[in-house]
Tab-separated table of C-alpha atoms in Angstrom:
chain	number	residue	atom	x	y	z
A	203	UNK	CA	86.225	109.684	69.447
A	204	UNK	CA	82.994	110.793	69.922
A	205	UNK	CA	81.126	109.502	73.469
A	206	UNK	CA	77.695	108.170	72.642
A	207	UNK	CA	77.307	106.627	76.185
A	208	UNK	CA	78.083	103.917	78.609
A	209	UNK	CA	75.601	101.541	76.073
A	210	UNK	CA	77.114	102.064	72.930
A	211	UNK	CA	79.548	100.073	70.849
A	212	UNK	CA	82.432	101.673	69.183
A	213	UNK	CA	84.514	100.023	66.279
A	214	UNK	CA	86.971	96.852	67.768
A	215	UNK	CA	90.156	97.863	69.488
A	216	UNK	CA	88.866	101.487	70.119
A	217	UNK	CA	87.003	100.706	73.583
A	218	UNK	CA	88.006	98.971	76.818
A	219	UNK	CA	91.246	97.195	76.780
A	220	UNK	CA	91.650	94.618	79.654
A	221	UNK	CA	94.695	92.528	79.968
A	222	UNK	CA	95.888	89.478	82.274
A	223	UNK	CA	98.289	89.874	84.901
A	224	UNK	CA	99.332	87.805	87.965
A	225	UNK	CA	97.389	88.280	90.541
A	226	UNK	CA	98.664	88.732	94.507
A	227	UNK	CA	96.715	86.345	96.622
A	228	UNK	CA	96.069	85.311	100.094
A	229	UNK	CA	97.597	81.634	100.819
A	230	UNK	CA	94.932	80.391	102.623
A	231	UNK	CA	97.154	78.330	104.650
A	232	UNK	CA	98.374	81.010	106.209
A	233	UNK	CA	95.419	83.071	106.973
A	234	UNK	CA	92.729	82.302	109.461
A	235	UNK	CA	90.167	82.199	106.719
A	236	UNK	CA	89.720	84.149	103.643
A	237	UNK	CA	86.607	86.265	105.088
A	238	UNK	CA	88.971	87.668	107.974
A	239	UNK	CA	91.539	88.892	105.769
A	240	UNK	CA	88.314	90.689	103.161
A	241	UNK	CA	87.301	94.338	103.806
A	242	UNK	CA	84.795	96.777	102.401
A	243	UNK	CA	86.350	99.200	99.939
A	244	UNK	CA	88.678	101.762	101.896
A	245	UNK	CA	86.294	104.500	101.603
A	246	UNK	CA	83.132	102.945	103.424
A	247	UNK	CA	85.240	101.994	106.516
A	248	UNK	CA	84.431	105.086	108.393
A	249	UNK	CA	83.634	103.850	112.382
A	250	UNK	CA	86.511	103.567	114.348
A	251	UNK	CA	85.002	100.217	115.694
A	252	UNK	CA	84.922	98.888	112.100
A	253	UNK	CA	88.464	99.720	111.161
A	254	UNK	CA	89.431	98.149	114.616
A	255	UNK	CA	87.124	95.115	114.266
A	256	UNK	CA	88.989	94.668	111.209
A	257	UNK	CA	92.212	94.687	112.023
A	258	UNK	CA	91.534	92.428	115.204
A	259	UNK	CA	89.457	89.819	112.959
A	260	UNK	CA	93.326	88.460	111.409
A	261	UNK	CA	96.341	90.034	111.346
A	262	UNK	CA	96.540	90.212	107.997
A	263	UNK	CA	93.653	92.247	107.415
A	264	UNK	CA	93.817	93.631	103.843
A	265	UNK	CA	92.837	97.270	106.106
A	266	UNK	CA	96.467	97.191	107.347
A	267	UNK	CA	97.547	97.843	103.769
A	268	UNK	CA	94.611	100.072	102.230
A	269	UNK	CA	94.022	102.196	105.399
A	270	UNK	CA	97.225	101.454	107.558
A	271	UNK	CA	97.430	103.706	111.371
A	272	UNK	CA	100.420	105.697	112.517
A	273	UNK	CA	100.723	109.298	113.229
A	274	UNK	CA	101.692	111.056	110.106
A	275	UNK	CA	100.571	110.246	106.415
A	276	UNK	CA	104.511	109.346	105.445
A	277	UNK	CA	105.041	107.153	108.319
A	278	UNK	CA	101.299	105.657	107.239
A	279	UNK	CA	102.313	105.171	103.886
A	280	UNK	CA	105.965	103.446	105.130
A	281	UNK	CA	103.835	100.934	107.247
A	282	UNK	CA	101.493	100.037	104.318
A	283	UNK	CA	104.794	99.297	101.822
A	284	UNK	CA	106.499	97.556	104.725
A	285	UNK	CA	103.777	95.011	105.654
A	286	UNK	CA	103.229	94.589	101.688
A	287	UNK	CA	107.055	93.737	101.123
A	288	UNK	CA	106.798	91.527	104.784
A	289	UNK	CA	103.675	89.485	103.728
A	290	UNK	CA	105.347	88.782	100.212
A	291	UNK	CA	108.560	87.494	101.788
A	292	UNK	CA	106.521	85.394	104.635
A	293	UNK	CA	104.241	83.458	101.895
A	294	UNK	CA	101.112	85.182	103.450
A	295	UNK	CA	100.482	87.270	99.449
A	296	UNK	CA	101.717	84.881	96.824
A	297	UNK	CA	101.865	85.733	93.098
A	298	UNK	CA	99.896	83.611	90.737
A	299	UNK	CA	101.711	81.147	88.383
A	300	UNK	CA	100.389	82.589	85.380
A	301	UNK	CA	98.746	85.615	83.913
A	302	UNK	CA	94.527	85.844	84.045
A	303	UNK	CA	92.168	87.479	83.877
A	304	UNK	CA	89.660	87.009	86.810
A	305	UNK	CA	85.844	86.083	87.154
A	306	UNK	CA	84.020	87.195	90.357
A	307	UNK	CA	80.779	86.702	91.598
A	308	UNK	CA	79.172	88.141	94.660
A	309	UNK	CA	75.496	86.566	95.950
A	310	UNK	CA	73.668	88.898	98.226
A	311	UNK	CA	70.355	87.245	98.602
A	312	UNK	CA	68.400	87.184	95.306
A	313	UNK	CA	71.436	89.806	94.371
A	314	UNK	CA	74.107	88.231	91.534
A	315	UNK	CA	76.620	89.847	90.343
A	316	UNK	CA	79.519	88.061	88.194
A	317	UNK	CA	81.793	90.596	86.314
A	318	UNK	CA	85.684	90.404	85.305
A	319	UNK	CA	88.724	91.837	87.294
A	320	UNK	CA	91.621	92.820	85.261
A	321	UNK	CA	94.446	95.509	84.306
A	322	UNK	CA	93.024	98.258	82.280
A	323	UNK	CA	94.266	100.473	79.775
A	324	UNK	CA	93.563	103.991	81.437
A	325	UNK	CA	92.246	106.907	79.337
A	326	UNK	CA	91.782	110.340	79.415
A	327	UNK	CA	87.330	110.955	80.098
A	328	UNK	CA	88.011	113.054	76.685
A	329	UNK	CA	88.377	110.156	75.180
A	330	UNK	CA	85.030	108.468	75.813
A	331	UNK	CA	86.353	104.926	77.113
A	332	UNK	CA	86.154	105.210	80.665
A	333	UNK	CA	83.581	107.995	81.814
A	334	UNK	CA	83.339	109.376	85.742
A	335	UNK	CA	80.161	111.045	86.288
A	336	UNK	CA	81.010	112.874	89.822
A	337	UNK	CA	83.927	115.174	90.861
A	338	UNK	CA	86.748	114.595	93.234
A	339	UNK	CA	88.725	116.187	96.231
A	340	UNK	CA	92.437	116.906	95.546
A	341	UNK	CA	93.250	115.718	99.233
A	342	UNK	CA	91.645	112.450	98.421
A	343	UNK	CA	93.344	111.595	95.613
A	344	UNK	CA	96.551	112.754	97.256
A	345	UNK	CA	96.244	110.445	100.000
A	346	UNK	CA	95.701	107.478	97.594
A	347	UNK	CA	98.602	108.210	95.115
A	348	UNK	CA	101.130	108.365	98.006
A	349	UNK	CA	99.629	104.677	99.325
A	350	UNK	CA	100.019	103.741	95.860
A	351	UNK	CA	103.634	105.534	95.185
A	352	UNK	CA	104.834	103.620	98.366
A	353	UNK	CA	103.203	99.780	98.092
A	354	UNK	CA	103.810	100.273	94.118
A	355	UNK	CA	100.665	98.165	94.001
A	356	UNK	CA	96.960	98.223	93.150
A	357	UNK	CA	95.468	97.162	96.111
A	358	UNK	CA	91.786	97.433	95.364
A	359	UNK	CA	89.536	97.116	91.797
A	360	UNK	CA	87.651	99.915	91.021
A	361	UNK	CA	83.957	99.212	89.824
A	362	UNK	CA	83.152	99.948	86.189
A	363	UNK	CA	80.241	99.016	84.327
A	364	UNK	CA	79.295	98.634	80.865
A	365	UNK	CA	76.176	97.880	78.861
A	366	UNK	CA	76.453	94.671	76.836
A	367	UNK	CA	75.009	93.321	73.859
A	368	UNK	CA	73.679	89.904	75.045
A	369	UNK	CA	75.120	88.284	72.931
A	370	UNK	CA	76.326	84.468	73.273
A	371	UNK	CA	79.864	84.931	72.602
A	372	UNK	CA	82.884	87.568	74.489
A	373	UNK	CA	82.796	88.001	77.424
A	374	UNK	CA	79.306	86.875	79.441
A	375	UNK	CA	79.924	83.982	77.452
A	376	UNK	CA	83.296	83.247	79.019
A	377	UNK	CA	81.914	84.157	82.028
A	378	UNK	CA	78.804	81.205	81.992
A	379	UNK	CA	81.385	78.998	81.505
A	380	UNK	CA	84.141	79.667	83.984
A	381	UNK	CA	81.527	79.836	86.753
A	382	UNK	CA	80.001	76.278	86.114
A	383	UNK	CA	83.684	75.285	86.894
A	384	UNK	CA	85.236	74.807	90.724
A	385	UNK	CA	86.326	78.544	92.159
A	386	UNK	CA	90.368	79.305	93.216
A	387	UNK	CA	88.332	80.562	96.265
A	388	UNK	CA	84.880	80.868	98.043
A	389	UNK	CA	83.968	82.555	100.959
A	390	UNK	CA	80.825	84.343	102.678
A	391	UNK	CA	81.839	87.359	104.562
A	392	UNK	CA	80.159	88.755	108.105
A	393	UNK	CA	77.543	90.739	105.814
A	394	UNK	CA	76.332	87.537	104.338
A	395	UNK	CA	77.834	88.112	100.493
A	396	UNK	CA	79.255	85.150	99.181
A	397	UNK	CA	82.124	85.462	96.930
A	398	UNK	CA	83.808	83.199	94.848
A	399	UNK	CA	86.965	83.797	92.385
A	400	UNK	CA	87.850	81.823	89.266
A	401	UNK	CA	91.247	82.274	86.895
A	402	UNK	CA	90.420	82.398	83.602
A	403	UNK	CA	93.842	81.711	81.784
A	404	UNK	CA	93.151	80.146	78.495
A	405	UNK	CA	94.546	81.973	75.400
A	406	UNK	CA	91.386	81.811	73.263
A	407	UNK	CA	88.990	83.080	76.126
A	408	UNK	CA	91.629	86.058	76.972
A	409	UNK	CA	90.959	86.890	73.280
A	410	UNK	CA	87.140	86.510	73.212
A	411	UNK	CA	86.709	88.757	76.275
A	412	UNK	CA	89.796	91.224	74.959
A	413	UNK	CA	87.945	91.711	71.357
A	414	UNK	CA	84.136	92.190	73.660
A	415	UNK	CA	85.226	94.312	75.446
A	416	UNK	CA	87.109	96.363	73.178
A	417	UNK	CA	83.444	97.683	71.331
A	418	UNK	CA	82.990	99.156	74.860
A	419	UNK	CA	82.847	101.980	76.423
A	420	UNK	CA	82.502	102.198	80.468
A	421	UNK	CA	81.191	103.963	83.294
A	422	UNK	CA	82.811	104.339	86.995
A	423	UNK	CA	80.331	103.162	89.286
A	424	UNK	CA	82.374	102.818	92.285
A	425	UNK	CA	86.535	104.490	92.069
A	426	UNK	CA	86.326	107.655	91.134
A	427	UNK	CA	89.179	109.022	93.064
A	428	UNK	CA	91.078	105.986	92.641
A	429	UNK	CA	90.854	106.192	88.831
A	430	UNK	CA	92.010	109.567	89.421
A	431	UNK	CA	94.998	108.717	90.975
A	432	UNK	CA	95.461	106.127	88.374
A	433	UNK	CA	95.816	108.582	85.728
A	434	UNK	CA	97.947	110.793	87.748
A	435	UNK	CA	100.430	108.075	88.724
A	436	UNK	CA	100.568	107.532	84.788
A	437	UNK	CA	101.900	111.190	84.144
A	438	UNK	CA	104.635	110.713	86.439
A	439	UNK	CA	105.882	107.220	84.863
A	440	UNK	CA	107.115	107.330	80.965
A	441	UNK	CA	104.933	105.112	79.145
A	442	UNK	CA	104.640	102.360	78.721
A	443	UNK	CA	104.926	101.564	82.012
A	444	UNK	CA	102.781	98.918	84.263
A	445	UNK	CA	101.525	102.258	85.692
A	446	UNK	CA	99.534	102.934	81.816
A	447	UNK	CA	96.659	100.549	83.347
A	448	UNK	CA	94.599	100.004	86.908
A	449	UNK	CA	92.902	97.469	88.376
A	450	UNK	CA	89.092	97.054	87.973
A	451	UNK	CA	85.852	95.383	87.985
A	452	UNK	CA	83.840	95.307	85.044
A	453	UNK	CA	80.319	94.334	85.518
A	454	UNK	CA	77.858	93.963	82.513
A	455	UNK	CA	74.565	95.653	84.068
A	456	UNK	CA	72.578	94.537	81.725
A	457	UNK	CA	72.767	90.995	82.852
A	458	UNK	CA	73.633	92.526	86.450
A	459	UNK	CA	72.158	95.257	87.291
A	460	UNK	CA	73.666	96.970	90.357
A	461	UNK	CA	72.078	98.525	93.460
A	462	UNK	CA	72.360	102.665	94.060
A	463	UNK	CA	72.402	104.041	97.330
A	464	UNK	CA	73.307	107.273	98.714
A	465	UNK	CA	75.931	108.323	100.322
A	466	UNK	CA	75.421	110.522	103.429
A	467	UNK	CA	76.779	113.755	104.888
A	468	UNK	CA	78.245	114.473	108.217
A	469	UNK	CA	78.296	118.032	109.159
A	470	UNK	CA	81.231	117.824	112.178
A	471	UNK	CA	80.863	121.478	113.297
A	472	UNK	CA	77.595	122.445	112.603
A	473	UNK	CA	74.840	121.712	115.281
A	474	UNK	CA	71.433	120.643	113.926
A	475	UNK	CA	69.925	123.806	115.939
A	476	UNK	CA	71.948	125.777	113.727
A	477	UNK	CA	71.305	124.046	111.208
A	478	UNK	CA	67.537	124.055	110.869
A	479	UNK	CA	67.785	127.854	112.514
A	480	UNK	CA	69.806	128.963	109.294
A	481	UNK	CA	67.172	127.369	106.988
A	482	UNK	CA	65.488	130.529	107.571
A	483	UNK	CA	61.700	129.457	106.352
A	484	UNK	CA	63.134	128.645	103.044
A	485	UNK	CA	62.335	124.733	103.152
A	486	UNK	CA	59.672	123.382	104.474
A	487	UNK	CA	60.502	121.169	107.663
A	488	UNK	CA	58.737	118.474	109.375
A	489	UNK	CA	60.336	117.210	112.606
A	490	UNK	CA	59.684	113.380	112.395
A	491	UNK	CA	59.773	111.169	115.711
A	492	UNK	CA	59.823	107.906	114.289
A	493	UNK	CA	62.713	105.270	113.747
A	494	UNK	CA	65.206	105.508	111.020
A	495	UNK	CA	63.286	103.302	108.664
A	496	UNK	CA	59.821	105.184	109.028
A	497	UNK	CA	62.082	108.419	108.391
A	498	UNK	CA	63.855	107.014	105.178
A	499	UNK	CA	60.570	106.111	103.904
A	500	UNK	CA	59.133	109.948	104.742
A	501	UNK	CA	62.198	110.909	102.913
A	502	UNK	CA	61.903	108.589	99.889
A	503	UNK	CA	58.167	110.093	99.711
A	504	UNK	CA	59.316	113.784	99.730
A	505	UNK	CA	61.805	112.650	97.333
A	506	UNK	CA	59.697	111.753	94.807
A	507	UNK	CA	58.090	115.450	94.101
A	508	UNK	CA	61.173	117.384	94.446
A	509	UNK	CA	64.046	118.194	96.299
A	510	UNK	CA	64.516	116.613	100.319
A	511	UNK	CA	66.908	115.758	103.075
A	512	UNK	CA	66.607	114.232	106.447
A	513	UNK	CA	68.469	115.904	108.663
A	514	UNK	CA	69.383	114.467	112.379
A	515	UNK	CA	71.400	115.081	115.217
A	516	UNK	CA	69.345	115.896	118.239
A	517	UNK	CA	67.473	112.586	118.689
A	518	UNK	CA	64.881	112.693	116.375
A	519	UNK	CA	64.320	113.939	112.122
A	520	UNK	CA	63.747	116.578	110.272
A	521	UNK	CA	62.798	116.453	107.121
A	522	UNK	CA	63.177	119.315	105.366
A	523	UNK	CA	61.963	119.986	101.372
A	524	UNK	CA	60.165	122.316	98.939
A	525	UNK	CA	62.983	124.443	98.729
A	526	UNK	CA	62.291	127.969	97.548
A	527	UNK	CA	62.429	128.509	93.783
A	528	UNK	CA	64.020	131.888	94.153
A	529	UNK	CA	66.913	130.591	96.383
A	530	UNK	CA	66.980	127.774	93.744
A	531	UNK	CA	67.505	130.431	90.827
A	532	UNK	CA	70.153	132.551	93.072
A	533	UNK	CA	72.593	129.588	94.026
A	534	UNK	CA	72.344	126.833	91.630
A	535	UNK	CA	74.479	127.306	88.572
A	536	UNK	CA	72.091	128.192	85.327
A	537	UNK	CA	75.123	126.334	82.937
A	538	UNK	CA	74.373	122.418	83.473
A	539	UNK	CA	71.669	120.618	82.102
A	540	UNK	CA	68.120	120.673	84.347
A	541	UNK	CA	68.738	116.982	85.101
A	542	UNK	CA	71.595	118.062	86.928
A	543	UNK	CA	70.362	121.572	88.590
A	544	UNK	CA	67.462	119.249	90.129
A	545	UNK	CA	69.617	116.789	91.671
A	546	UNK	CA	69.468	116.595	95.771
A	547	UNK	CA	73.355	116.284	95.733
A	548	UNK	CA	73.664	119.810	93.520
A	549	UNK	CA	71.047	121.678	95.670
A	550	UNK	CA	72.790	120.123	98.736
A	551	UNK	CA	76.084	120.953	97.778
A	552	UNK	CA	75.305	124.748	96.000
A	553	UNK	CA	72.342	126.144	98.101
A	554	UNK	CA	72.662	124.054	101.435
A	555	UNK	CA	76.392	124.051	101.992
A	556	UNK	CA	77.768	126.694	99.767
A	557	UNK	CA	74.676	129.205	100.611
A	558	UNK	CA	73.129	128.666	103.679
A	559	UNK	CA	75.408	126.660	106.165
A	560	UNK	CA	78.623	128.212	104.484
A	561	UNK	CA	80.261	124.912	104.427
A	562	UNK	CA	83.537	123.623	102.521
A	563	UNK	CA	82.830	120.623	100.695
A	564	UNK	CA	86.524	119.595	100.500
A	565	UNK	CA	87.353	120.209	103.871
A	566	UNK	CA	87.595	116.795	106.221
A	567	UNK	CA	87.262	118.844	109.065
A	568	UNK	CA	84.001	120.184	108.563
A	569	UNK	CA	82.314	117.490	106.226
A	570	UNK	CA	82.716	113.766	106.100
A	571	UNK	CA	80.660	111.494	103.364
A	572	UNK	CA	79.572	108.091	104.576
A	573	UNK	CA	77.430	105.328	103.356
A	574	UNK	CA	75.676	104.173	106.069
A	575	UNK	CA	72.569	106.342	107.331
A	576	UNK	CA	72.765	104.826	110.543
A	577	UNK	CA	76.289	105.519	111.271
A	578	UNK	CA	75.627	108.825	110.066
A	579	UNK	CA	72.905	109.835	112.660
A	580	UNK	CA	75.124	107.773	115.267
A	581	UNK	CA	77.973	109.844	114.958
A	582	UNK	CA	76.284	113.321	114.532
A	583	UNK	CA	74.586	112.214	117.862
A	584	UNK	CA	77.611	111.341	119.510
A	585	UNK	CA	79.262	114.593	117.873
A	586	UNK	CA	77.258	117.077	118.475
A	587	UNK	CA	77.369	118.009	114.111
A	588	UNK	CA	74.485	117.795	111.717
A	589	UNK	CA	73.739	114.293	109.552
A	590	UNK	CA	71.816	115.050	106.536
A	591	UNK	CA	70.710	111.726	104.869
A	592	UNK	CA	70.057	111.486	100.887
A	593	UNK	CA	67.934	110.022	98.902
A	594	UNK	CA	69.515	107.609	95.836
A	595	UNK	CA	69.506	108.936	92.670
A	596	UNK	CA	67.729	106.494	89.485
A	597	UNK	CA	71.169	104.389	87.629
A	598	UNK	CA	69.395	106.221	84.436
A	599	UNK	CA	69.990	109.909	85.366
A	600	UNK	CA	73.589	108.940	86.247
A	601	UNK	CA	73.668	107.476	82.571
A	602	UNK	CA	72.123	109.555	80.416
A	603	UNK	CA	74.520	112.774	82.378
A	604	UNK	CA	77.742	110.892	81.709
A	605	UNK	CA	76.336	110.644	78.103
A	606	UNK	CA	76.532	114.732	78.398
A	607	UNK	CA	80.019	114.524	79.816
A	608	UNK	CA	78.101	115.912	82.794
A	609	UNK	CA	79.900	115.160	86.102
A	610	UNK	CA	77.319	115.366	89.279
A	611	UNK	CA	78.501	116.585	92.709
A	612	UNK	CA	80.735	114.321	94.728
A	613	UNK	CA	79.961	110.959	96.329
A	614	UNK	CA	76.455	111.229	94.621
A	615	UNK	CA	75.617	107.691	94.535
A	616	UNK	CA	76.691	104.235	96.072
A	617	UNK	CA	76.443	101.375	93.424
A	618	UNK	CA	77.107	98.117	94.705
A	619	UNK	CA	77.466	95.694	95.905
A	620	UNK	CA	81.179	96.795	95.480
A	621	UNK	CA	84.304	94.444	94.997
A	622	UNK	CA	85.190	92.862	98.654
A	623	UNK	CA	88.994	94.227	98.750
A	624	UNK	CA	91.483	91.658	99.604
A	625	UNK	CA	90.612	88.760	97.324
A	626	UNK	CA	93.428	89.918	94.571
A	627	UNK	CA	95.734	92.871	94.453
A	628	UNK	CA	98.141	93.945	91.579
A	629	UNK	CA	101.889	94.382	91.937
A	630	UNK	CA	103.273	97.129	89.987
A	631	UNK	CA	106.959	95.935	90.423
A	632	UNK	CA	108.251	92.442	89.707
């Protein structure tokens, strides 16, 4: 099939297929309240004092399963699949009665966003169904896959989008009218998102939002490693197996359009005196020494006539920009479309780390990616490394290079607001 982009339609029963399943819940009987047992997606929980003010707010915690604590990855991985299998036995997880699909809406101010949770056919990106747009780390996806191997579970949704038609009938429709009904759950959590959950069970709305959303194709806004270890759990199972689909989130952005935000670098071992030393006069740099917000806004400025970073460390900001075109035409590769040589994530990643810091991208030890900036400056502080803070990249350049089959450097962009995790999982065993 020929990919013609994250808006397109392609004939019925060739795009997205989304099925029901039972969902694993929280009895809220048996939880302090459905907030405390919530977390952000696994891979924004990077404080220590976040992953520990998690785990203290209730002890069951959806963390203890996604991002359980022990001293070895195996005996990690044991302790996620034991405290699954305990909190199934002890009522705490209970399986719904019957097979749904799943509306979910998250309010963040003047923010909505109402999409459908359910299991997913996976594809190959050849096949044009489900498209990434950034690359992956091996050790990532590793990690997740042996979580997943030993809790035989999805315990998280990815976030997909997809572009639809506006149409009054499939699936916005079914959506309009499932959330005018009472939710199986509401809650606010501490970062003042409501969320509220509704089964949608009937036969003849299954269908309608089964034959929408099979004219679509999708893009991964928020997963991409996870989607990647969906696929390769797939290989090792002989289909058809429950292990053919993953759970996600589909959100139609053109009745929700989501927020992008950057994600952030943390240089661990380089200081930000060698840092801006090894720059060598080929940015420009400005040290800044104003607050964070003053220096996201000098960034966002800079930003908008080229290539910038803000880089931190030391107290105060550097901004650093107007790289030189010659360094430009030595490191980044000549191959890929000018959309994507002119990204800040491609010049970061093939002139800044590759070139002049002599960085691995892939190695946790020297890099870590995080989405909050001021985390980021906290911990380089505190560290003694380098934080260099992005600028977001515009939804439509993400679009129209997944439309190329184009994939943009890692952790590129932040859409959200991304599914709480914790308000239904997926059992891959009976």
């Amino acid at each position: 099939m020929n990919y013609a982009g994250p808006e397109a339609e392609t004939p019925a029963g060739s795009g997205l297929e989304l099925t029901p399943f039972r969902g694993l819940r929280y009895d809220p009987d048996r939880v302090g309240s459905l907030a405390a047992v919530t977390s952000p997606p696994y891979d924004v929980i990077v404080r220590p004092d976040g992953l520990l003010e998690l785990e203290s707010a209730d002890p069951y915690n959806i963390v203890r399963l996604i991002l359980p604590q022990d001293g070895t990855p195996e005996a990690r991985n044991r302790q996620a699949a034991d405290t699954l299998r305990r909190w199934l036995s002890e009522g705490v997880l209970a399986t719904d009665p019957e097979p749904g699909l799943y509306v979910y809406e998250q309010r963040d101010g003047d923010l909505l966003q109402r999409g459908v949770i359910g299991n997913l056919r996976l594809s190959d990106p050849a096949d044009g169904v489900v498209l990434p747009h950034e690359d992956v780390m091996p050790h990532v996806i590793a990690d997740r896959a042996a979580l997943m191997r030993a809790t035989s579970a999805n315990l998280e949704p990815l976030l997909l989008t997809y572009r639809g038609n506006g149409s009054g009938y499939g699936a916005a429709a079914v959506i309009e009218r499932t959330t005018a009904l009472p939710p199986l759950l509401s809650t606010t959590t501490e970062d003042g998102i409501s969320h509220r959950l509704w089964a949608v069970t009937d036969p003849a709305e299954l269908s309608e939002i089964r034959t929408d959303l099979g004219r679509h194709q999708a893009l991964i806004a928020d997963g991409h490693h996870r989607w990647a270890t969906y696929l390769r759990l797939r290989a090792e199972h002989p289909s058809p197996s429950p292990w053919d689909y993953g759970l996600v989130l589909l959100v139609d952005t053109v009745r929700y359009p989501l927020r992008v935000r950057a994600i952030h670098r943390l240089l661990h071992r380089l200081p930000i005196a060698e840092a801006l030393a090894a720059l060598g006069g080929s940015f420009r740099v400005r040290h800044l020494e104003v607050p964070l917000t003053e220096a996201l806004e000098a960034l966002a400025s800079a930003a908008a006539g080229g290539n910038a970073f803000l880089l931190a460390g030391d107290g105060t900001f550097h901004l650093i920009d107007r790289p030189s075109p010659d360094l430009l035409a030595r490191t980044v590769p000549a191959e890929h479309p000018e959309a994507w040589r002119a990204l800040d994530a491609t010049v970061l990643h093939a002139t800044l780390l590759d070139h002049v810091w002599g960085i691995p991208e892939d190695s946790p030890a020297h890099i870590a990616y995080i989405h909050d900036a001021s985390a980021t400056v906290e911990k380089a502080e505190r560290d003694g490394g380098t934080a260099v803070l992005m600028h977001p990249v515009h939804e439509e350049v993400v679009r129209d290079l997944a439309r190329q089959g184009v994939t943009m450097p890692r952790k590129s962009t932040s859409f959200g607001p991304k599914p709480a995790s914790g308000l239904v999982l997926r059992a891959l065993t009976p």
